[in-house]
Amino acid sequence: MKKDSTRMTLMKQIKNGFSSGSIHQIRITSVPFLLLVILFIISSCKKESTDPLVIDKSYFPLETGRYILYDVDSTGYSSFDGSVKVSNYQIKEELDSPFIDNEGNEAYRIIRSRRENDTSAWRTIDIWSTNLTDHTAEKVEENLRFIKLDFPVNLNKRWYGNAKIQTDSDQAYLDGWIYEYTSVNAPLTINGLSFDSTVTVLQHDEENLIEQTIYIEQYAKDVGLIYKKEEQLETQPGFPADGFIIEMRVKEFN
């Protein structure tokens, strides 16, 4: 009984810290008991150091068969003749079978289809891909790899979303973009669909006398991308605007 009482007292002291003179109050009477104390300390440290950090990635769910259907509004501006072309159509992105990509990650093919309205037939227009890493959500669009989300998701967190893109002459406009979470865990309603928790990513926002460039994406928990805006306009005084505005709004998902 005395030995068990001494052992419990020592364990309590180990957890709470030894007070002045407390060490002298405990007599360690055997080598096995000393080894037990050492093993207890080692196992406690090991447990604390190996507990994994749980990172919530539910804003970017990946599973074969999942799809999201979007209503798309596109407006094109021509500085050549001052014309404005407006088009409305639908895009569906569906996750296909997984594979190992060229960076060694498990990725999913995205089958992108387009139709002009609710009753017309779908036609495949692109095969993209997407994947998760320990700390990022990535999407390859037209062979360009974007870091869409950076985990964990925190308000005002910033990262280089185009860091994996070679910003040569064709993609020079993507150079140096700093993505930022401007809204986190916020309720949002789009196209009559309500979402309890969404995150807004401001990818780029640059406005001056001759140029206006705004790129925004919004994601809903357990759904994925629910809204996207791309606005790239040249607006020189005295000349017609040149560029485009594209908005995608979620219409349906599974």
PDB file of C-alpha atoms in Angstrom:
ATOM      1  CA  MET A   1       0.000   0.000   0.000  1.00  0.00           C
ATOM      2  CA  LYS A   2       2.768   2.415   0.919  1.00  0.00           C
ATOM      3  CA  LYS A   3       4.554   1.740  -2.368  1.00  0.00           C
ATOM      4  CA  ASP A   4       1.351   2.368  -4.385  1.00  0.00           C
ATOM      5  CA  SER A   5       0.718   5.568  -2.456  1.00  0.00           C
ATOM      6  CA  THR A   6       4.259   6.750  -3.139  1.00  0.00           C
ATOM      7  CA  ARG A   7       3.872   5.932  -6.821  1.00  0.00           C
ATOM      8  CA  MET A   8       0.625   7.911  -7.103  1.00  0.00           C
ATOM      9  CA  THR A   9       2.215  10.843  -5.319  1.00  0.00           C
ATOM     10  CA  LEU A  10       5.160  10.843  -7.719  1.00  0.00           C
ATOM     11  CA  MET A  11       2.884  10.690 -10.762  1.00  0.00           C
ATOM     12  CA  LYS A  12       0.964  13.654  -9.411  1.00  0.00           C
ATOM     13  CA  GLN A  13       4.206  15.561  -8.859  1.00  0.00           C
ATOM     14  CA  ILE A  14       5.416  14.740 -12.375  1.00  0.00           C
ATOM     15  CA  LYS A  15       2.222  16.120 -13.918  1.00  0.00           C
ATOM     16  CA  ASN A  16       1.939  19.204 -11.724  1.00  0.00           C
ATOM     17  CA  GLY A  17       5.612  20.047 -11.250  1.00  0.00           C
ATOM     18  CA  PHE A  18       7.730  19.495  -8.148  1.00  0.00           C
ATOM     19  CA  SER A  19       7.455  22.115  -5.434  1.00  0.00           C
ATOM     20  CA  SER A  20      10.404  23.114  -3.278  1.00  0.00           C
ATOM     21  CA  GLY A  21      11.421  20.262  -1.019  1.00  0.00           C
ATOM     22  CA  SER A  22       8.913  17.810  -2.501  1.00  0.00           C
ATOM     23  CA  ILE A  23      11.598  15.626  -4.027  1.00  0.00           C
ATOM     24  CA  HIS A  24      12.946  14.824  -0.600  1.00  0.00           C
ATOM     25  CA  GLN A  25       9.492  13.682   0.528  1.00  0.00           C
ATOM     26  CA  ILE A  26       9.488  10.757  -1.914  1.00  0.00           C
ATOM     27  CA  ARG A  27      11.805   7.838  -1.510  1.00  0.00           C
ATOM     28  CA  ILE A  28      12.512   5.804  -4.566  1.00  0.00           C
ATOM     29  CA  THR A  29      13.316   2.416  -3.077  1.00  0.00           C
ATOM     30  CA  SER A  30      13.958   0.309  -6.146  1.00  0.00           C
ATOM     31  CA  VAL A  31      15.520   0.443  -9.598  1.00  0.00           C
ATOM     32  CA  PRO A  32      12.381  -0.983 -11.309  1.00  0.00           C
ATOM     33  CA  PHE A  33      10.344   1.842  -9.829  1.00  0.00           C
ATOM     34  CA  LEU A  34      12.812   4.397 -11.192  1.00  0.00           C
ATOM     35  CA  LEU A  35      12.586   2.800 -14.633  1.00  0.00           C
ATOM     36  CA  LEU A  36       8.808   3.007 -14.426  1.00  0.00           C
ATOM     37  CA  VAL A  37       9.041   6.748 -13.805  1.00  0.00           C
ATOM     38  CA  ILE A  38      11.399   7.210 -16.777  1.00  0.00           C
ATOM     39  CA  LEU A  39       9.120   5.202 -19.079  1.00  0.00           C
ATOM     40  CA  PHE A  40       6.138   7.245 -17.920  1.00  0.00           C
ATOM     41  CA  ILE A  41       7.892  10.502 -18.820  1.00  0.00           C
ATOM     42  CA  ILE A  42       9.050   9.197 -22.221  1.00  0.00           C
ATOM     43  CA  SER A  43       5.609   7.871 -23.159  1.00  0.00           C
ATOM     44  CA  SER A  44       3.943  11.143 -22.141  1.00  0.00           C
ATOM     45  CA  CYS A  45       6.337  13.201 -24.269  1.00  0.00           C
ATOM     46  CA  LYS A  46       5.941  10.842 -27.215  1.00  0.00           C
ATOM     47  CA  LYS A  47       2.160  11.037 -27.051  1.00  0.00           C
ATOM     48  CA  GLU A  48       2.208  14.831 -27.016  1.00  0.00           C
ATOM     49  CA  SER A  49       4.634  15.038 -29.945  1.00  0.00           C
ATOM     50  CA  THR A  50       2.826  12.536 -32.193  1.00  0.00           C
ATOM     51  CA  ASP A  51      -0.739  13.809 -31.844  1.00  0.00           C
ATOM     52  CA  PRO A  52      -1.586  14.950 -35.413  1.00  0.00           C
ATOM     53  CA  LEU A  53      -2.887  18.435 -36.141  1.00  0.00           C
ATOM     54  CA  VAL A  54      -6.364  18.047 -37.597  1.00  0.00           C
ATOM     55  CA  ILE A  55      -6.797  20.400 -40.564  1.00  0.00           C
ATOM     56  CA  ASP A  56     -10.301  21.052 -41.865  1.00  0.00           C
ATOM     57  CA  LYS A  57     -10.386  20.614 -45.647  1.00  0.00           C
ATOM     58  CA  SER A  58     -14.160  20.393 -45.996  1.00  0.00           C
ATOM     59  CA  TYR A  59     -14.307  23.502 -48.214  1.00  0.00           C
ATOM     60  CA  PHE A  60     -12.688  21.401 -50.935  1.00  0.00           C
ATOM     61  CA  PRO A  61     -14.286  17.908 -50.898  1.00  0.00           C
ATOM     62  CA  LEU A  62     -12.944  15.397 -53.428  1.00  0.00           C
ATOM     63  CA  GLU A  63     -14.826  12.201 -54.270  1.00  0.00           C
ATOM     64  CA  THR A  64     -15.491  10.368 -57.508  1.00  0.00           C
ATOM     65  CA  GLY A  65     -18.947  11.179 -58.860  1.00  0.00           C
ATOM     66  CA  ARG A  66     -19.364  14.546 -57.176  1.00  0.00           C
ATOM     67  CA  TYR A  67     -20.433  17.354 -59.481  1.00  0.00           C
ATOM     68  CA  ILE A  68     -21.365  21.028 -59.396  1.00  0.00           C
ATOM     69  CA  LEU A  69     -23.458  22.739 -62.066  1.00  0.00           C
ATOM     70  CA  TYR A  70     -23.036  26.477 -62.637  1.00  0.00           C
ATOM     71  CA  ASP A  71     -24.963  29.224 -64.381  1.00  0.00           C
ATOM     72  CA  VAL A  72     -22.434  31.314 -66.284  1.00  0.00           C
ATOM     73  CA  ASP A  73     -22.816  34.923 -67.420  1.00  0.00           C
ATOM     74  CA  SER A  74     -20.146  36.133 -69.832  1.00  0.00           C
ATOM     75  CA  THR A  75     -19.713  39.646 -71.204  1.00  0.00           C
ATOM     76  CA  GLY A  76     -17.031  40.464 -73.768  1.00  0.00           C
ATOM     77  CA  TYR A  77     -15.961  43.999 -74.703  1.00  0.00           C
ATOM     78  CA  SER A  78     -14.176  44.886 -77.944  1.00  0.00           C
ATOM     79  CA  SER A  79     -12.188  48.094 -78.241  1.00  0.00           C
ATOM     80  CA  PHE A  80     -11.920  47.519 -82.003  1.00  0.00           C
ATOM     81  CA  ASP A  81     -15.548  48.289 -82.805  1.00  0.00           C
ATOM     82  CA  GLY A  82     -16.987  49.079 -79.372  1.00  0.00           C
ATOM     83  CA  SER A  83     -19.209  46.006 -79.437  1.00  0.00           C
ATOM     84  CA  VAL A  84     -20.422  44.170 -76.350  1.00  0.00           C
ATOM     85  CA  LYS A  85     -21.226  40.453 -76.521  1.00  0.00           C
ATOM     86  CA  VAL A  86     -23.292  38.849 -73.768  1.00  0.00           C
ATOM     87  CA  SER A  87     -23.742  35.088 -73.461  1.00  0.00           C
ATOM     88  CA  ASN A  88     -25.360  32.829 -70.894  1.00  0.00           C
ATOM     89  CA  TYR A  89     -24.719  29.118 -70.573  1.00  0.00           C
ATOM     90  CA  GLN A  90     -24.095  26.344 -68.044  1.00  0.00           C
ATOM     91  CA  ILE A  91     -20.930  24.551 -66.975  1.00  0.00           C
ATOM     92  CA  LYS A  92     -20.792  21.253 -65.097  1.00  0.00           C
ATOM     93  CA  GLU A  93     -17.643  20.051 -63.343  1.00  0.00           C
ATOM     94  CA  GLU A  94     -17.695  16.365 -62.362  1.00  0.00           C
ATOM     95  CA  LEU A  95     -14.971  14.466 -60.508  1.00  0.00           C
ATOM     96  CA  ASP A  96     -13.846  11.339 -62.337  1.00  0.00           C
ATOM     97  CA  SER A  97     -11.543   8.514 -61.221  1.00  0.00           C
ATOM     98  CA  PRO A  98      -8.416   9.317 -59.157  1.00  0.00           C
ATOM     99  CA  PHE A  99      -4.849   8.991 -60.446  1.00  0.00           C
ATOM    100  CA  ILE A 100      -1.299   9.875 -59.360  1.00  0.00           C
ATOM    101  CA  ASP A 101      -0.241  13.202 -60.863  1.00  0.00           C
ATOM    102  CA  ASN A 102       3.245  14.342 -61.895  1.00  0.00           C
ATOM    103  CA  GLU A 103       3.898  15.689 -58.385  1.00  0.00           C
ATOM    104  CA  GLY A 104       3.187  12.305 -56.795  1.00  0.00           C
ATOM    105  CA  ASN A 105      -0.184  13.283 -55.302  1.00  0.00           C
ATOM    106  CA  GLU A 106      -3.503  11.518 -55.629  1.00  0.00           C
ATOM    107  CA  ALA A 107      -5.534  13.701 -57.970  1.00  0.00           C
ATOM    108  CA  TYR A 108      -8.969  13.574 -59.581  1.00  0.00           C
ATOM    109  CA  ARG A 109      -9.841  14.282 -63.183  1.00  0.00           C
ATOM    110  CA  ILE A 110     -12.448  16.979 -63.678  1.00  0.00           C
ATOM    111  CA  ILE A 111     -14.734  16.448 -66.651  1.00  0.00           C
ATOM    112  CA  ARG A 112     -15.984  19.887 -67.680  1.00  0.00           C
ATOM    113  CA  SER A 113     -19.087  20.032 -69.842  1.00  0.00           C
ATOM    114  CA  ARG A 114     -21.064  22.890 -71.342  1.00  0.00           C
ATOM    115  CA  ARG A 115     -24.621  23.376 -72.505  1.00  0.00           C
ATOM    116  CA  GLU A 116     -26.459  26.484 -73.631  1.00  0.00           C
ATOM    117  CA  ASN A 117     -29.560  26.068 -71.452  1.00  0.00           C
ATOM    118  CA  ASP A 118     -31.470  23.641 -69.217  1.00  0.00           C
ATOM    119  CA  THR A 119     -32.803  21.572 -72.117  1.00  0.00           C
ATOM    120  CA  SER A 120     -29.824  21.360 -74.488  1.00  0.00           C
ATOM    121  CA  ALA A 121     -27.332  18.485 -74.565  1.00  0.00           C
ATOM    122  CA  TRP A 122     -24.051  18.495 -72.659  1.00  0.00           C
ATOM    123  CA  ARG A 123     -20.759  18.448 -74.538  1.00  0.00           C
ATOM    124  CA  THR A 124     -17.342  17.879 -72.977  1.00  0.00           C
ATOM    125  CA  ILE A 125     -15.051  20.894 -73.370  1.00  0.00           C
ATOM    126  CA  ASP A 126     -12.119  20.243 -71.005  1.00  0.00           C
ATOM    127  CA  ILE A 127     -10.405  17.694 -68.790  1.00  0.00           C
ATOM    128  CA  TRP A 128      -8.840  19.402 -65.803  1.00  0.00           C
ATOM    129  CA  SER A 129      -7.561  17.931 -62.529  1.00  0.00           C
ATOM    130  CA  THR A 130      -7.545  18.721 -58.832  1.00  0.00           C
ATOM    131  CA  ASN A 131      -5.855  17.456 -55.677  1.00  0.00           C
ATOM    132  CA  LEU A 132      -5.258  18.041 -51.992  1.00  0.00           C
ATOM    133  CA  THR A 133      -1.875  18.148 -50.260  1.00  0.00           C
ATOM    134  CA  ASP A 134      -1.170  18.385 -46.541  1.00  0.00           C
ATOM    135  CA  HIS A 135      -1.662  22.146 -46.597  1.00  0.00           C
ATOM    136  CA  THR A 136      -3.126  23.146 -49.963  1.00  0.00           C
ATOM    137  CA  ALA A 137      -6.006  22.574 -52.368  1.00  0.00           C
ATOM    138  CA  GLU A 138      -4.851  22.756 -55.982  1.00  0.00           C
ATOM    139  CA  LYS A 139      -6.514  22.807 -59.370  1.00  0.00           C
ATOM    140  CA  VAL A 140      -4.924  22.447 -62.801  1.00  0.00           C
ATOM    141  CA  GLU A 141      -6.764  24.561 -65.374  1.00  0.00           C
ATOM    142  CA  GLU A 142      -5.508  24.557 -68.970  1.00  0.00           C
ATOM    143  CA  ASN A 143      -2.203  23.070 -67.707  1.00  0.00           C
ATOM    144  CA  LEU A 144      -1.798  25.864 -65.133  1.00  0.00           C
ATOM    145  CA  ARG A 145      -1.624  24.746 -61.487  1.00  0.00           C
ATOM    146  CA  PHE A 146      -3.358  27.132 -59.080  1.00  0.00           C
ATOM    147  CA  ILE A 147      -3.135  26.891 -55.282  1.00  0.00           C
ATOM    148  CA  LYS A 148      -6.795  27.599 -54.632  1.00  0.00           C
ATOM    149  CA  LEU A 149      -6.842  27.230 -50.834  1.00  0.00           C
ATOM    150  CA  ASP A 150      -4.160  27.241 -48.173  1.00  0.00           C
ATOM    151  CA  PHE A 151      -4.838  25.299 -44.956  1.00  0.00           C
ATOM    152  CA  PRO A 152      -5.706  25.951 -42.246  1.00  0.00           C
ATOM    153  CA  VAL A 153      -8.288  28.494 -43.348  1.00  0.00           C
ATOM    154  CA  ASN A 154      -7.890  31.726 -41.361  1.00  0.00           C
ATOM    155  CA  LEU A 155      -9.257  35.224 -41.916  1.00  0.00           C
ATOM    156  CA  ASN A 156      -6.783  37.562 -43.683  1.00  0.00           C
ATOM    157  CA  LYS A 157      -4.340  34.712 -44.347  1.00  0.00           C
ATOM    158  CA  ARG A 158      -2.366  35.340 -47.545  1.00  0.00           C
ATOM    159  CA  TRP A 159      -0.377  33.130 -49.931  1.00  0.00           C
ATOM    160  CA  TYR A 160       1.053  33.096 -53.455  1.00  0.00           C
ATOM    161  CA  GLY A 161      -1.716  31.274 -55.291  1.00  0.00           C
ATOM    162  CA  ASN A 162       0.100  31.263 -58.641  1.00  0.00           C
ATOM    163  CA  ALA A 163       3.469  30.172 -57.266  1.00  0.00           C
ATOM    164  CA  LYS A 164       3.486  26.975 -59.375  1.00  0.00           C
ATOM    165  CA  ILE A 165       2.821  28.774 -62.651  1.00  0.00           C
ATOM    166  CA  GLN A 166       5.604  29.789 -65.023  1.00  0.00           C
ATOM    167  CA  THR A 167       4.576  33.382 -65.627  1.00  0.00           C
ATOM    168  CA  ASP A 168       6.174  33.775 -69.047  1.00  0.00           C
ATOM    169  CA  SER A 169       4.870  36.094 -71.744  1.00  0.00           C
ATOM    170  CA  ASP A 170       1.532  34.287 -72.089  1.00  0.00           C
ATOM    171  CA  GLN A 171       0.831  34.233 -68.341  1.00  0.00           C
ATOM    172  CA  ALA A 172       2.698  37.370 -67.272  1.00  0.00           C
ATOM    173  CA  TYR A 173      -0.506  38.877 -65.904  1.00  0.00           C
ATOM    174  CA  LEU A 174      -0.612  36.093 -63.259  1.00  0.00           C
ATOM    175  CA  ASP A 175       2.755  36.992 -61.771  1.00  0.00           C
ATOM    176  CA  GLY A 176       2.928  37.887 -58.091  1.00  0.00           C
ATOM    177  CA  TRP A 177      -0.737  37.432 -57.226  1.00  0.00           C
ATOM    178  CA  ILE A 178      -1.294  37.205 -53.477  1.00  0.00           C
ATOM    179  CA  TYR A 179      -4.478  35.368 -52.532  1.00  0.00           C
ATOM    180  CA  GLU A 180      -6.264  36.324 -49.306  1.00  0.00           C
ATOM    181  CA  TYR A 181      -9.139  34.993 -47.198  1.00  0.00           C
ATOM    182  CA  THR A 182     -11.421  38.033 -46.856  1.00  0.00           C
ATOM    183  CA  SER A 183     -14.352  36.161 -45.289  1.00  0.00           C
ATOM    184  CA  VAL A 184     -14.388  32.896 -43.332  1.00  0.00           C
ATOM    185  CA  ASN A 185     -17.217  30.678 -42.027  1.00  0.00           C
ATOM    186  CA  ALA A 186     -19.821  33.143 -43.325  1.00  0.00           C
ATOM    187  CA  PRO A 187     -23.397  32.277 -44.380  1.00  0.00           C
ATOM    188  CA  LEU A 188     -24.170  33.036 -48.015  1.00  0.00           C
ATOM    189  CA  THR A 189     -27.048  32.659 -50.470  1.00  0.00           C
ATOM    190  CA  ILE A 190     -26.350  32.242 -54.187  1.00  0.00           C
ATOM    191  CA  ASN A 191     -28.917  31.503 -56.885  1.00  0.00           C
ATOM    192  CA  GLY A 192     -31.511  30.792 -54.189  1.00  0.00           C
ATOM    193  CA  LEU A 193     -29.258  28.212 -52.495  1.00  0.00           C
ATOM    194  CA  SER A 194     -28.287  28.932 -48.879  1.00  0.00           C
ATOM    195  CA  PHE A 195     -24.972  27.849 -47.362  1.00  0.00           C
ATOM    196  CA  ASP A 196     -24.183  27.967 -43.643  1.00  0.00           C
ATOM    197  CA  SER A 197     -20.409  28.272 -43.935  1.00  0.00           C
ATOM    198  CA  THR A 198     -18.469  29.797 -46.821  1.00  0.00           C
ATOM    199  CA  VAL A 199     -15.021  31.250 -47.399  1.00  0.00           C
ATOM    200  CA  THR A 200     -14.146  34.052 -49.832  1.00  0.00           C
ATOM    201  CA  VAL A 201     -10.780  34.128 -51.600  1.00  0.00           C
ATOM    202  CA  LEU A 202      -9.736  37.420 -53.154  1.00  0.00           C
ATOM    203  CA  GLN A 203      -7.178  36.302 -55.709  1.00  0.00           C
ATOM    204  CA  HIS A 204      -6.417  39.672 -57.265  1.00  0.00           C
ATOM    205  CA  ASP A 205      -7.786  43.209 -57.170  1.00  0.00           C
ATOM    206  CA  GLU A 206      -6.055  45.903 -59.191  1.00  0.00           C
ATOM    207  CA  GLU A 207      -7.732  49.067 -60.387  1.00  0.00           C
ATOM    208  CA  ASN A 208      -6.194  52.153 -61.981  1.00  0.00           C
ATOM    209  CA  LEU A 209      -6.966  54.654 -64.737  1.00  0.00           C
ATOM    210  CA  ILE A 210      -6.424  52.179 -67.563  1.00  0.00           C
ATOM    211  CA  GLU A 211      -6.981  48.732 -66.072  1.00  0.00           C
ATOM    212  CA  GLN A 212      -9.393  46.874 -63.841  1.00  0.00           C
ATOM    213  CA  THR A 213      -8.635  43.293 -62.810  1.00  0.00           C
ATOM    214  CA  ILE A 214     -10.678  41.438 -60.181  1.00  0.00           C
ATOM    215  CA  TYR A 215     -10.599  37.693 -59.490  1.00  0.00           C
ATOM    216  CA  ILE A 216     -12.718  36.218 -56.672  1.00  0.00           C
ATOM    217  CA  GLU A 217     -13.735  32.692 -55.663  1.00  0.00           C
ATOM    218  CA  GLN A 218     -16.092  31.504 -52.922  1.00  0.00           C
ATOM    219  CA  TYR A 219     -16.300  28.017 -51.444  1.00  0.00           C
ATOM    220  CA  ALA A 220     -18.961  26.346 -49.290  1.00  0.00           C
ATOM    221  CA  LYS A 221     -18.225  23.703 -46.688  1.00  0.00           C
ATOM    222  CA  ASP A 222     -18.875  20.141 -47.962  1.00  0.00           C
ATOM    223  CA  VAL A 223     -19.706  21.526 -51.432  1.00  0.00           C
ATOM    224  CA  GLY A 224     -16.692  23.256 -52.984  1.00  0.00           C
ATOM    225  CA  LEU A 225     -16.605  26.197 -55.403  1.00  0.00           C
ATOM    226  CA  ILE A 226     -19.973  27.996 -55.455  1.00  0.00           C
ATOM    227  CA  TYR A 227     -19.078  31.356 -57.023  1.00  0.00           C
ATOM    228  CA  LYS A 228     -16.346  32.667 -59.288  1.00  0.00           C
ATOM    229  CA  LYS A 229     -15.743  36.051 -60.874  1.00  0.00           C
ATOM    230  CA  GLU A 230     -13.111  37.005 -63.434  1.00  0.00           C
ATOM    231  CA  GLU A 231     -13.003  40.623 -64.540  1.00  0.00           C
ATOM    232  CA  GLN A 232     -10.234  41.880 -66.784  1.00  0.00           C
ATOM    233  CA  LEU A 233     -10.826  45.204 -68.518  1.00  0.00           C
ATOM    234  CA  GLU A 234      -8.759  47.903 -70.169  1.00  0.00           C
ATOM    235  CA  THR A 235     -10.568  51.197 -69.762  1.00  0.00           C
ATOM    236  CA  GLN A 236      -8.582  54.026 -71.293  1.00  0.00           C
ATOM    237  CA  PRO A 237     -10.351  57.406 -71.287  1.00  0.00           C
ATOM    238  CA  GLY A 238     -11.933  58.208 -74.637  1.00  0.00           C
ATOM    239  CA  PHE A 239     -11.774  54.613 -75.924  1.00  0.00           C
ATOM    240  CA  PRO A 240     -14.201  51.684 -75.728  1.00  0.00           C
ATOM    241  CA  ALA A 241     -13.490  49.109 -73.046  1.00  0.00           C
ATOM    242  CA  ASP A 242     -11.628  45.956 -73.986  1.00  0.00           C
ATOM    243  CA  GLY A 243     -11.743  42.671 -72.069  1.00  0.00           C
ATOM    244  CA  PHE A 244     -14.269  40.457 -70.335  1.00  0.00           C
ATOM    245  CA  ILE A 245     -16.324  39.770 -67.217  1.00  0.00           C
ATOM    246  CA  ILE A 246     -17.272  36.174 -66.378  1.00  0.00           C
ATOM    247  CA  GLU A 247     -19.348  35.093 -63.385  1.00  0.00           C
ATOM    248  CA  MET A 248     -20.168  31.518 -62.357  1.00  0.00           C
ATOM    249  CA  ARG A 249     -22.920  30.815 -59.799  1.00  0.00           C
ATOM    250  CA  VAL A 250     -23.761  27.412 -58.388  1.00  0.00           C
ATOM    251  CA  LYS A 251     -27.111  26.066 -59.578  1.00  0.00           C
ATOM    252  CA  GLU A 252     -27.014  22.413 -58.517  1.00  0.00           C
ATOM    253  CA  PHE A 253     -24.687  19.950 -56.765  1.00  0.00           C
ATOM    254  CA  ASN A 254     -24.668  16.488 -55.237  1.00  0.00           C
TER     255      ASN A 254
END
